[in-house]
Amino acid sequence: MNNNLGFMGGLYAISEWIMKFSLINLFWILFNIPIIFLLLNLLFIEQKEALPFLLIPIILLMPILFFPATTAMFGMVKGWISKDEGSSHLFKSYWGYYKENYKRSALIGLILTIAWMIWAADVYYFFNDNNSIMMFLFIIMGIILYVFSINLFSVTVHYHMKLFTALKNTLLLTIGSPVLFIAVAISSGVVLYISLNVFRVFLPFLTGSLITFLSFSAFYRNHLNSIEKTKK
C-alpha cells in the first residue's frame, strides 16, 4: 500500500514538473510569436532578394522580444532551483519576471544581437571563401559566444549588478570556469540534438525550458562551490 502511494506520489511529482516545464516553454513561445512566424517563413523563401525583408525584422525584434522572454524563463527556473518561487501562479510569475527585467534584458539583447550579427557575417564570408581553418575558429568562437549568452541570462536573474559589471563577470565566468562551460555547451547540444532529430515534440514543449533548467543548474552549482571555497 505504501509502495503504491510512493509510486503514485512520484508519478504525480514528475507530471507536475513536466507541466511546469511545458507551460513556461509555451509562455516563451507565446512572447516570441512574431519572431517564430518570420523564422518559419524563412524556411519557405524562394528568392534571395526577399531575405532582407525577413531577416531585418527578426534582428530588430530580438532585443525587444526574444531576450526579455528568455530572461523571464531563466527567472522562473532560478526561483525553482533556489527555492524562491514567488507566486504559485505560473503565468503571473513569468509576467512578473518579464516586466521586472525588461529594460535591462532589452539592452543586453541589443548588445548580444550585434555580437551575433558580427559572428554570423564573418561565418558567411569565410564559408563562401572556403577557408576551413577560419570556419573552424569561428565555430569555436560561436560556441564561446553561445555559452557567454547563456551565462549572461543566469547572471542577470541571479545578481543585481550594473550592466558593465555583469558583462565583465560573465566573461570571466565563461572563460574561467571550464566545468561550467562544458556543462552548458554539452547539455544544450544534447537537448537540441534530441529535439531536432529524435523527439521533435520537445521543441514546443520542453526544449527551451530544459536548456534553461540545465544551464542555470550548472551555474547555480558553480555559484555554491565558489561560496564554499571562499569560506575555507
Coordinates of N, CA and C in Angstrom, one line a residue:
M1 N 0.8 -1.2 0.0 CA 0.0 0.0 0.0 C 0.9 1.3 0.0
N2 N 1.8 1.3 0.9 CA 2.7 2.4 1.0 C 3.6 2.6 -0.3
N3 N 4.0 1.4 -0.8 CA 4.7 1.4 -2.1 C 3.9 2.0 -3.2
N4 N 2.6 1.7 -3.2 CA 1.8 2.2 -4.3 C 1.6 3.7 -4.1
L5 N 1.5 4.2 -2.8 CA 1.3 5.6 -2.6 C 2.6 6.3 -3.0
G6 N 3.8 5.7 -2.7 CA 5.0 6.3 -3.0 C 5.2 6.4 -4.5
F7 N 4.8 5.3 -5.2 CA 4.9 5.3 -6.7 C 4.0 6.4 -7.3
M8 N 2.7 6.5 -6.8 CA 1.8 7.4 -7.3 C 2.2 8.9 -7.0
G9 N 2.8 9.0 -5.8 CA 3.3 10.3 -5.4 C 4.5 10.8 -6.3
G10 N 5.4 9.8 -6.6 CA 6.5 10.1 -7.5 C 6.0 10.4 -8.9
L11 N 5.0 9.7 -9.4 CA 4.4 9.9 -10.7 C 3.8 11.3 -10.8
Y12 N 3.1 11.7 -9.7 CA 2.4 13.0 -9.6 C 3.5 14.1 -9.7
A13 N 4.5 13.9 -8.9 CA 5.6 14.9 -8.9 C 6.2 15.1 -10.3
I14 N 6.5 14.0 -10.9 CA 7.1 14.0 -12.3 C 6.1 14.7 -13.2
S15 N 4.8 14.4 -13.2 CA 3.8 15.0 -14.0 C 3.7 16.5 -13.8
E16 N 3.8 16.9 -12.5 CA 3.8 18.3 -12.2 C 4.9 19.1 -12.7
W17 N 6.1 18.5 -12.7 CA 7.3 19.1 -13.2 C 7.3 19.2 -14.7
I18 N 6.8 18.2 -15.4 CA 6.6 18.2 -16.8 C 5.7 19.3 -17.2
M19 N 4.6 19.5 -16.5 CA 3.6 20.5 -16.7 C 4.3 21.9 -16.6
K20 N 5.1 22.1 -15.5 CA 5.7 23.4 -15.3 C 6.7 23.7 -16.5
F21 N 7.5 22.7 -16.8 CA 8.4 22.9 -17.9 C 7.7 23.3 -19.2
S22 N 6.6 22.5 -19.5 CA 5.8 22.7 -20.7 C 5.2 24.1 -20.7
L23 N 4.6 24.5 -19.6 CA 4.0 25.8 -19.6 C 4.9 27.0 -19.8
I24 N 6.1 27.0 -19.1 CA 6.9 28.1 -19.3 C 7.6 28.1 -20.7
N25 N 7.7 26.9 -21.3 CA 8.2 26.9 -22.7 C 7.1 27.5 -23.6
L26 N 5.8 27.2 -23.3 CA 4.8 27.7 -24.1 C 4.6 29.2 -23.9
F27 N 4.8 29.7 -22.7 CA 4.8 31.2 -22.4 C 5.9 31.8 -23.3
W28 N 7.1 31.2 -23.3 CA 8.3 31.7 -24.0 C 7.9 31.8 -25.5
I29 N 7.3 30.8 -26.0 CA 6.9 30.8 -27.4 C 5.9 31.8 -27.7
L30 N 4.9 32.0 -26.8 CA 3.8 33.0 -27.0 C 4.4 34.4 -27.1
F31 N 5.4 34.7 -26.3 CA 6.0 36.0 -26.3 C 6.9 36.2 -27.5
N32 N 7.2 35.1 -28.2 CA 8.1 35.2 -29.3 C 7.4 34.9 -30.7
I33 N 6.1 34.9 -30.7 CA 5.3 34.5 -31.8 C 5.7 35.3 -33.1
P34 N 5.9 36.6 -33.1 CA 6.3 37.3 -34.3 C 7.6 36.8 -34.9
I35 N 8.6 36.5 -34.0 CA 9.9 36.0 -34.4 C 9.8 34.6 -35.0
I36 N 9.0 33.8 -34.3 CA 8.8 32.4 -34.8 C 8.1 32.4 -36.2
F37 N 7.1 33.3 -36.3 CA 6.4 33.4 -37.6 C 7.4 33.8 -38.7
L38 N 8.2 34.7 -38.5 CA 9.2 35.2 -39.5 C 10.2 34.1 -39.8
L39 N 10.7 33.3 -38.8 CA 11.6 32.2 -39.0 C 11.0 31.1 -39.8
L40 N 9.7 30.8 -39.6 CA 9.1 29.8 -40.3 C 8.9 30.2 -41.8
N41 N 8.7 31.5 -42.0 CA 8.7 32.0 -43.4 C 10.0 31.9 -44.1
L42 N 11.1 31.9 -43.3 CA 12.4 31.8 -43.9 C 12.6 30.4 -44.6
L43 N 11.9 29.4 -44.0 CA 12.1 28.0 -44.5 C 11.5 27.9 -45.9
F44 N 10.5 28.8 -46.2 CA 9.8 28.6 -47.5 C 10.2 29.7 -48.5
I45 N 11.2 30.5 -48.1 CA 11.6 31.5 -49.1 C 12.2 31.0 -50.3
E46 N 11.9 31.5 -51.5 CA 12.3 31.0 -52.8 C 13.3 32.0 -53.4
Q47 N 13.2 33.2 -53.2 CA 14.1 34.2 -53.8 C 15.0 34.9 -52.7
K48 N 16.3 35.0 -53.0 CA 17.2 35.6 -52.0 C 16.9 37.0 -51.8
E49 N 16.3 37.7 -52.8 CA 16.0 39.1 -52.7 C 15.0 39.4 -51.6
A50 N 14.2 38.4 -51.2 CA 13.2 38.6 -50.2 C 13.8 38.4 -48.8
L51 N 15.1 37.8 -48.7 CA 15.7 37.5 -47.5 C 15.8 38.7 -46.5
P52 N 16.2 39.9 -46.9 CA 16.3 41.0 -46.0 C 15.0 41.4 -45.4
F53 N 13.9 41.2 -46.1 CA 12.6 41.6 -45.6 C 12.1 40.7 -44.4
L54 N 12.8 39.6 -44.3 CA 12.5 38.7 -43.1 C 13.6 38.8 -42.1
L55 N 14.8 38.9 -42.5 CA 15.9 39.0 -41.5 C 16.0 40.3 -40.7
I56 N 15.7 41.4 -41.4 CA 15.8 42.7 -40.7 C 14.7 42.8 -39.6
P57 N 13.5 42.4 -39.8 CA 12.5 42.4 -38.7 C 12.9 41.5 -37.6
I58 N 13.5 40.3 -37.9 CA 13.9 39.3 -36.9 C 15.0 40.0 -36.0
I59 N 15.9 40.6 -36.7 CA 17.0 41.2 -35.9 C 16.5 42.4 -35.0
L60 N 15.6 43.1 -35.5 CA 15.0 44.2 -34.8 C 14.2 43.8 -33.6
L61 N 13.5 42.6 -33.8 CA 12.6 42.1 -32.7 C 13.4 41.3 -31.6
M62 N 14.6 40.8 -31.9 CA 15.3 40.0 -31.0 C 15.5 40.7 -29.6
P63 N 16.1 41.9 -29.6 CA 16.3 42.6 -28.3 C 15.0 42.9 -27.5
I64 N 13.9 43.2 -28.2 CA 12.7 43.6 -27.5 C 11.7 42.5 -27.2
L65 N 11.9 41.3 -27.9 CA 11.0 40.2 -27.6 C 11.8 38.9 -27.1
F66 N 12.8 38.5 -27.8 CA 13.4 37.2 -27.5 C 14.2 37.3 -26.2
F67 N 15.0 38.3 -26.0 CA 15.8 38.4 -24.8 C 15.0 38.6 -23.5
P68 N 14.0 39.5 -23.5 CA 13.2 39.6 -22.3 C 12.4 38.4 -22.0
A69 N 11.9 37.7 -23.0 CA 11.2 36.4 -22.8 C 12.1 35.3 -22.2
T70 N 13.3 35.3 -22.7 CA 14.3 34.3 -22.3 C 14.7 34.6 -20.8
T71 N 14.9 35.8 -20.5 CA 15.3 36.2 -19.2 C 14.2 35.9 -18.2
A72 N 13.0 36.1 -18.6 CA 11.8 35.7 -17.7 C 11.8 34.2 -17.5
M73 N 12.2 33.4 -18.5 CA 12.2 31.9 -18.3 C 13.4 31.5 -17.3
F74 N 14.5 32.2 -17.5 CA 15.6 32.0 -16.5 C 15.2 32.4 -15.1
G75 N 14.4 33.5 -15.0 CA 13.9 33.9 -13.7 C 13.0 32.9 -13.0
M76 N 12.2 32.3 -13.8 CA 11.3 31.2 -13.3 C 12.1 30.0 -12.8
V77 N 13.1 29.6 -13.6 CA 13.9 28.4 -13.2 C 14.7 28.7 -12.0
K78 N 15.3 30.0 -12.0 CA 16.1 30.4 -10.8 C 15.2 30.3 -9.5
G79 N 13.9 30.7 -9.6 CA 13.1 30.5 -8.4 C 12.9 29.1 -8.0
W80 N 12.7 28.2 -9.0 CA 12.6 26.8 -8.6 C 13.8 26.2 -8.0
I81 N 15.0 26.5 -8.5 CA 16.2 25.9 -8.1 C 16.7 26.5 -6.7
S82 N 16.5 27.8 -6.6 CA 16.9 28.4 -5.3 C 15.8 28.4 -4.3
K83 N 14.7 27.8 -4.6 CA 13.6 27.6 -3.6 C 12.9 29.0 -3.3
D84 N 12.9 29.9 -4.3 CA 12.3 31.2 -4.1 C 11.3 31.4 -5.2
E85 N 10.2 30.7 -5.2 CA 9.4 30.6 -6.4 C 8.4 31.8 -6.5
G86 N 8.2 32.5 -5.5 CA 7.3 33.7 -5.6 C 5.8 33.2 -5.7
S87 N 5.1 33.7 -6.6 CA 3.7 33.4 -6.8 C 3.5 31.9 -7.3
S88 N 2.5 31.2 -6.9 CA 2.3 29.9 -7.3 C 1.6 29.9 -8.7
H89 N 1.1 31.0 -9.1 CA 0.5 31.1 -10.5 C 1.6 31.3 -11.5
L90 N 1.8 30.3 -12.4 CA 3.0 30.3 -13.3 C 3.0 31.5 -14.2
F91 N 1.9 31.8 -14.8 CA 1.9 33.0 -15.8 C 2.2 34.3 -15.1
K92 N 1.6 34.4 -13.9 CA 1.8 35.7 -13.1 C 3.2 35.8 -12.7
S93 N 3.9 34.7 -12.3 CA 5.3 34.8 -12.0 C 6.1 35.1 -13.3
Y94 N 5.8 34.5 -14.4 CA 6.6 34.7 -15.6 C 6.4 36.2 -16.1
W95 N 5.2 36.7 -16.0 CA 5.0 38.1 -16.4 C 5.7 39.0 -15.4
G96 N 5.7 38.7 -14.2 CA 6.4 39.5 -13.2 C 7.9 39.6 -13.5
Y97 N 8.6 38.4 -13.8 CA 10.0 38.5 -14.2 C 10.2 39.2 -15.5
Y98 N 9.2 39.1 -16.4 CA 9.3 39.7 -17.7 C 9.4 41.2 -17.5
K99 N 8.4 41.8 -16.8 CA 8.3 43.2 -16.5 C 9.5 43.7 -15.7
E100 N 9.9 43.0 -14.7 CA 11.0 43.4 -13.8 C 12.3 43.6 -14.5
N101 N 12.6 42.7 -15.5 CA 13.9 42.7 -16.2 C 13.8 43.2 -17.6
Y102 N 12.7 43.8 -18.0 CA 12.5 44.1 -19.4 C 13.6 45.1 -20.0
K103 N 13.7 46.2 -19.4 CA 14.7 47.2 -19.9 C 16.1 46.7 -19.9
R104 N 16.5 46.1 -18.8 CA 17.8 45.5 -18.8 C 18.0 44.4 -19.8
S105 N 17.0 43.5 -20.0 CA 17.1 42.5 -20.9 C 17.2 43.0 -22.4
A106 N 16.4 44.0 -22.6 CA 16.4 44.6 -24.0 C 17.8 45.2 -24.3
L107 N 18.4 45.8 -23.3 CA 19.7 46.4 -23.6 C 20.8 45.3 -23.8
I108 N 20.7 44.3 -22.9 CA 21.6 43.2 -23.1 C 21.3 42.5 -24.4
G109 N 20.1 42.4 -24.8 CA 19.7 41.8 -26.1 C 20.3 42.6 -27.3
L110 N 20.3 43.9 -27.2 CA 20.9 44.7 -28.2 C 22.3 44.4 -28.4
I111 N 23.1 44.3 -27.3 CA 24.5 44.1 -27.3 C 24.8 42.7 -27.9
L112 N 24.0 41.7 -27.4 CA 24.2 40.3 -27.9 C 23.8 40.1 -29.3
T113 N 22.7 40.8 -29.7 CA 22.3 40.7 -31.1 C 23.4 41.3 -32.1
I114 N 24.0 42.4 -31.7 CA 25.1 42.9 -32.5 C 26.2 42.0 -32.6
A115 N 26.6 41.4 -31.4 CA 27.7 40.4 -31.4 C 27.4 39.2 -32.3
W116 N 26.2 38.7 -32.2 CA 25.8 37.5 -33.0 C 25.7 37.9 -34.5
M117 N 25.3 39.1 -34.8 CA 25.3 39.6 -36.2 C 26.7 39.6 -36.8
I118 N 27.7 40.1 -36.0 CA 29.1 40.2 -36.5 C 29.6 38.8 -36.7
W119 N 29.3 37.9 -35.7 CA 29.7 36.5 -35.9 C 29.1 35.9 -37.1
A120 N 27.8 36.0 -37.3 CA 27.2 35.4 -38.5 C 27.7 36.0 -39.8
A121 N 28.0 37.3 -39.9 CA 28.6 37.9 -41.1 C 29.9 37.3 -41.4
D122 N 30.8 37.1 -40.4 CA 32.1 36.5 -40.5 C 32.0 35.1 -41.0
V123 N 31.1 34.3 -40.4 CA 30.9 32.9 -40.8 C 30.4 32.8 -42.3
Y124 N 29.5 33.7 -42.7 CA 29.0 33.7 -44.0 C 30.1 34.0 -45.0
Y125 N 31.0 35.0 -44.6 CA 32.1 35.4 -45.5 C 33.1 34.3 -45.7
F126 N 33.5 33.7 -44.6 CA 34.5 32.6 -44.7 C 34.0 31.3 -45.2
F127 N 32.7 31.1 -45.1 CA 32.0 29.9 -45.7 C 32.1 30.1 -47.2
N128 N 31.8 31.2 -47.8 CA 31.8 31.5 -49.2 C 33.3 31.5 -49.7
D129 N 34.2 31.8 -48.8 CA 35.6 31.9 -49.2 C 36.3 30.5 -49.1
N130 N 35.5 29.5 -48.6 CA 36.1 28.1 -48.5 C 37.3 28.1 -47.6
N131 N 37.4 28.9 -46.6 CA 38.5 28.9 -45.7 C 38.2 28.0 -44.5
S132 N 38.6 26.8 -44.5 CA 38.2 25.8 -43.5 C 38.8 26.1 -42.1
I133 N 40.0 26.6 -42.1 CA 40.7 27.0 -40.8 C 39.9 28.1 -40.1
M134 N 39.6 29.1 -40.8 CA 38.8 30.3 -40.2 C 37.4 29.8 -39.8
M135 N 36.8 29.0 -40.6 CA 35.5 28.5 -40.3 C 35.5 27.7 -39.0
F136 N 36.6 26.9 -38.8 CA 36.7 26.1 -37.6 C 36.9 27.1 -36.4
L137 N 37.7 28.1 -36.6 CA 37.9 29.1 -35.5 C 36.6 29.8 -35.1
F138 N 35.8 30.1 -36.2 CA 34.6 30.9 -35.9 C 33.5 29.9 -35.3
I139 N 33.6 28.7 -35.6 CA 32.7 27.7 -34.9 C 33.0 27.7 -33.4
I140 N 34.3 27.6 -33.1 CA 34.7 27.7 -31.7 C 34.3 29.0 -31.0
M141 N 34.4 30.1 -31.8 CA 34.0 31.4 -31.2 C 32.5 31.4 -31.0
G142 N 31.8 30.8 -31.9 CA 30.3 30.7 -31.8 C 29.9 29.9 -30.5
I143 N 30.6 28.9 -30.2 CA 30.3 28.1 -29.0 C 30.6 28.9 -27.8
I144 N 31.7 29.6 -27.8 CA 32.0 30.5 -26.7 C 31.0 31.6 -26.5
L145 N 30.6 32.2 -27.6 CA 29.6 33.3 -27.6 C 28.2 32.7 -27.1
Y146 N 27.9 31.5 -27.5 CA 26.7 30.9 -27.0 C 26.7 30.7 -25.5
V147 N 27.8 30.1 -25.0 CA 27.9 29.9 -23.5 C 27.9 31.2 -22.8
F148 N 28.6 32.2 -23.3 CA 28.6 33.5 -22.7 C 27.1 34.1 -22.7
S149 N 26.4 33.9 -23.7 CA 25.0 34.4 -23.8 C 24.1 33.7 -22.7
I150 N 24.3 32.4 -22.6 CA 23.5 31.6 -21.6 C 23.9 32.0 -20.2
N151 N 25.2 32.2 -20.0 CA 25.7 32.6 -18.6 C 25.2 34.0 -18.3
L152 N 25.1 34.8 -19.3 CA 24.6 36.2 -19.0 C 23.2 36.2 -18.6
F153 N 22.4 35.3 -19.1 CA 21.0 35.2 -18.6 C 21.0 34.8 -17.1
S154 N 21.8 33.8 -16.8 CA 21.9 33.4 -15.4 C 22.4 34.5 -14.5
V155 N 23.4 35.2 -14.9 CA 23.9 36.3 -14.1 C 22.9 37.4 -13.9
T156 N 22.1 37.7 -15.0 CA 21.1 38.8 -14.9 C 20.1 38.5 -13.9
V157 N 19.6 37.2 -13.9 CA 18.5 36.9 -12.9 C 18.9 36.6 -11.5
H158 N 20.2 36.3 -11.4 CA 20.7 35.9 -10.0 C 21.4 37.0 -9.3
Y159 N 22.0 37.9 -10.0 CA 22.7 39.0 -9.3 C 22.1 40.4 -9.7
H160 N 22.3 41.3 -8.8 CA 21.9 42.7 -9.1 C 23.1 43.5 -9.4
M161 N 23.6 43.5 -10.6 CA 24.8 44.2 -11.0 C 24.5 45.3 -12.0
K162 N 25.4 46.2 -12.1 CA 25.4 47.2 -13.2 C 25.7 46.4 -14.5
L163 N 25.3 46.9 -15.6 CA 25.4 46.2 -16.9 C 26.9 45.9 -17.2
F164 N 27.8 46.8 -17.1 CA 29.2 46.6 -17.4 C 29.7 45.5 -16.5
T165 N 29.4 45.6 -15.2 CA 29.9 44.6 -14.3 C 29.4 43.2 -14.6
A166 N 28.1 43.1 -15.0 CA 27.5 41.8 -15.3 C 28.2 41.2 -16.6
L167 N 28.5 42.1 -17.6 CA 29.2 41.6 -18.8 C 30.6 41.1 -18.4
K168 N 31.3 41.9 -17.6 CA 32.7 41.6 -17.2 C 32.7 40.3 -16.5
N169 N 31.8 40.1 -15.5 CA 31.8 38.9 -14.6 C 31.3 37.7 -15.4
T170 N 30.4 37.9 -16.4 CA 30.0 36.8 -17.3 C 31.2 36.3 -18.1
L171 N 31.9 37.2 -18.6 CA 33.1 36.9 -19.5 C 34.1 36.1 -18.6
L172 N 34.4 36.6 -17.4 CA 35.3 35.8 -16.5 C 34.8 34.5 -16.2
L173 N 33.5 34.4 -16.0 CA 32.8 33.1 -15.6 C 32.9 32.1 -16.8
T174 N 32.7 32.6 -18.0 CA 32.7 31.8 -19.2 C 34.1 31.3 -19.5
I175 N 35.1 32.1 -19.3 CA 36.4 31.7 -19.7 C 37.1 31.0 -18.5
G176 N 36.8 31.4 -17.3 CA 37.5 30.9 -16.1 C 36.8 29.7 -15.4
S177 N 35.7 29.2 -15.9 CA 35.0 28.0 -15.3 C 34.8 27.0 -16.3
P178 N 35.9 26.2 -16.6 CA 35.8 25.2 -17.7 C 34.7 24.1 -17.4
V179 N 34.4 23.7 -16.2 CA 33.4 22.7 -15.9 C 32.0 23.3 -16.2
L180 N 31.8 24.5 -15.9 CA 30.5 25.2 -16.2 C 30.4 25.3 -17.7
F181 N 31.5 25.7 -18.4 CA 31.4 25.9 -19.8 C 31.0 24.6 -20.5
I182 N 31.7 23.5 -20.1 CA 31.4 22.2 -20.7 C 30.0 21.8 -20.4
A183 N 29.6 22.0 -19.2 CA 28.2 21.6 -18.8 C 27.1 22.3 -19.6
V184 N 27.3 23.6 -19.8 CA 26.3 24.4 -20.5 C 26.3 24.0 -22.0
A185 N 27.6 23.8 -22.6 CA 27.7 23.5 -24.0 C 27.1 22.1 -24.3
I186 N 27.5 21.1 -23.5 CA 27.1 19.8 -23.8 C 25.6 19.6 -23.5
S187 N 25.1 20.1 -22.4 CA 23.7 19.9 -22.1 C 22.8 20.5 -23.2
S188 N 23.2 21.7 -23.6 CA 22.4 22.4 -24.7 C 22.5 21.6 -26.0
G189 N 23.7 21.1 -26.3 CA 23.9 20.4 -27.5 C 23.0 19.1 -27.5
V190 N 23.0 18.4 -26.4 CA 22.3 17.1 -26.3 C 20.8 17.4 -26.4
V191 N 20.3 18.4 -25.7 CA 18.8 18.7 -25.8 C 18.4 19.2 -27.2
L192 N 19.3 20.0 -27.8 CA 18.9 20.4 -29.2 C 19.0 19.2 -30.2
Y193 N 20.0 18.4 -30.0 CA 20.1 17.2 -30.9 C 18.8 16.3 -30.8
I194 N 18.4 16.0 -29.5 CA 17.3 15.2 -29.3 C 16.0 15.8 -29.8
S195 N 15.9 17.1 -29.6 CA 14.7 17.9 -30.0 C 14.6 17.9 -31.6
L196 N 15.7 18.0 -32.2 CA 15.7 18.2 -33.7 C 15.7 16.8 -34.4
N197 N 16.2 15.8 -33.8 CA 16.4 14.5 -34.5 C 15.7 13.3 -33.9
V198 N 15.3 13.4 -32.7 CA 14.7 12.2 -32.0 C 13.2 12.5 -31.7
F199 N 13.0 13.5 -30.8 CA 11.7 13.8 -30.3 C 11.4 15.2 -30.6
R200 N 10.8 15.5 -31.8 CA 10.6 16.9 -32.2 C 9.4 17.5 -31.5
V201 N 8.7 16.7 -30.8 CA 7.6 17.2 -29.9 C 8.2 18.0 -28.8
F202 N 9.5 17.8 -28.5 CA 10.1 18.6 -27.4 C 10.2 20.1 -27.8
L203 N 10.3 20.4 -29.1 CA 10.5 21.8 -29.5 C 9.5 22.8 -28.9
P204 N 8.2 22.5 -29.0 CA 7.2 23.5 -28.5 C 7.0 23.4 -27.0
F205 N 7.4 22.2 -26.4 CA 7.0 22.0 -25.0 C 8.2 21.9 -24.0
L206 N 9.4 21.5 -24.4 CA 10.4 21.3 -23.4 C 11.8 21.9 -23.8
T207 N 12.1 22.1 -25.0 CA 13.5 22.4 -25.4 C 14.0 23.6 -24.7
G208 N 13.3 24.7 -24.8 CA 13.8 26.0 -24.2 C 13.9 25.9 -22.7
S209 N 12.9 25.3 -22.1 CA 12.9 25.2 -20.6 C 13.9 24.2 -20.1
L210 N 14.1 23.1 -20.8 CA 15.1 22.2 -20.4 C 16.5 22.8 -20.5
I211 N 16.8 23.4 -21.6 CA 18.1 24.1 -21.7 C 18.3 25.1 -20.6
T212 N 17.3 25.9 -20.3 CA 17.4 26.9 -19.2 C 17.6 26.2 -17.9
F213 N 16.9 25.2 -17.6 CA 17.0 24.5 -16.3 C 18.4 23.9 -16.1
L214 N 18.9 23.2 -17.1 CA 20.2 22.5 -17.0 C 21.3 23.6 -17.0
S215 N 21.2 24.6 -17.7 CA 22.2 25.7 -17.7 C 22.2 26.4 -16.4
F216 N 21.0 26.8 -15.9 CA 21.0 27.5 -14.6 C 21.4 26.6 -13.5
S217 N 21.1 25.3 -13.5 CA 21.5 24.4 -12.5 C 23.0 24.3 -12.4
A218 N 23.7 24.2 -13.6 CA 25.2 24.2 -13.6 C 25.7 25.5 -13.1
F219 N 25.1 26.6 -13.5 CA 25.5 27.9 -13.0 C 25.4 28.0 -11.4
Y220 N 24.3 27.6 -10.9 CA 24.0 27.7 -9.5 C 24.9 26.8 -8.7
R221 N 25.2 25.6 -9.2 CA 26.2 24.7 -8.5 C 27.5 25.4 -8.5
N222 N 27.9 26.0 -9.6 CA 29.2 26.7 -9.6 C 29.2 27.9 -8.6
H223 N 28.1 28.6 -8.5 CA 28.0 29.7 -7.6 C 28.1 29.1 -6.1
L224 N 27.5 28.0 -5.8 CA 27.6 27.5 -4.5 C 29.0 27.0 -4.2
N225 N 29.6 26.4 -5.2 CA 31.0 25.9 -5.0 C 32.0 27.1 -4.7
S226 N 31.7 28.2 -5.4 CA 32.5 29.4 -5.2 C 32.4 30.0 -3.8
I227 N 31.1 29.9 -3.3 CA 30.9 30.3 -1.9 C 31.6 29.5 -0.9
E228 N 31.6 28.1 -1.1 CA 32.2 27.2 -0.2 C 33.7 27.4 -0.2
K229 N 34.3 27.8 -1.4 CA 35.8 28.0 -1.5 C 36.2 29.2 -0.7
T230 N 35.3 30.2 -0.7 CA 35.6 31.5 0.0 C 35.6 31.3 1.5
K231 N 34.8 30.3 2.0 CA 34.7 30.1 3.4 C 35.8 29.3 4.0
K232 N 36.6 28.6 3.1 CA 37.7 27.8 3.5 C 38.9 28.7 3.8

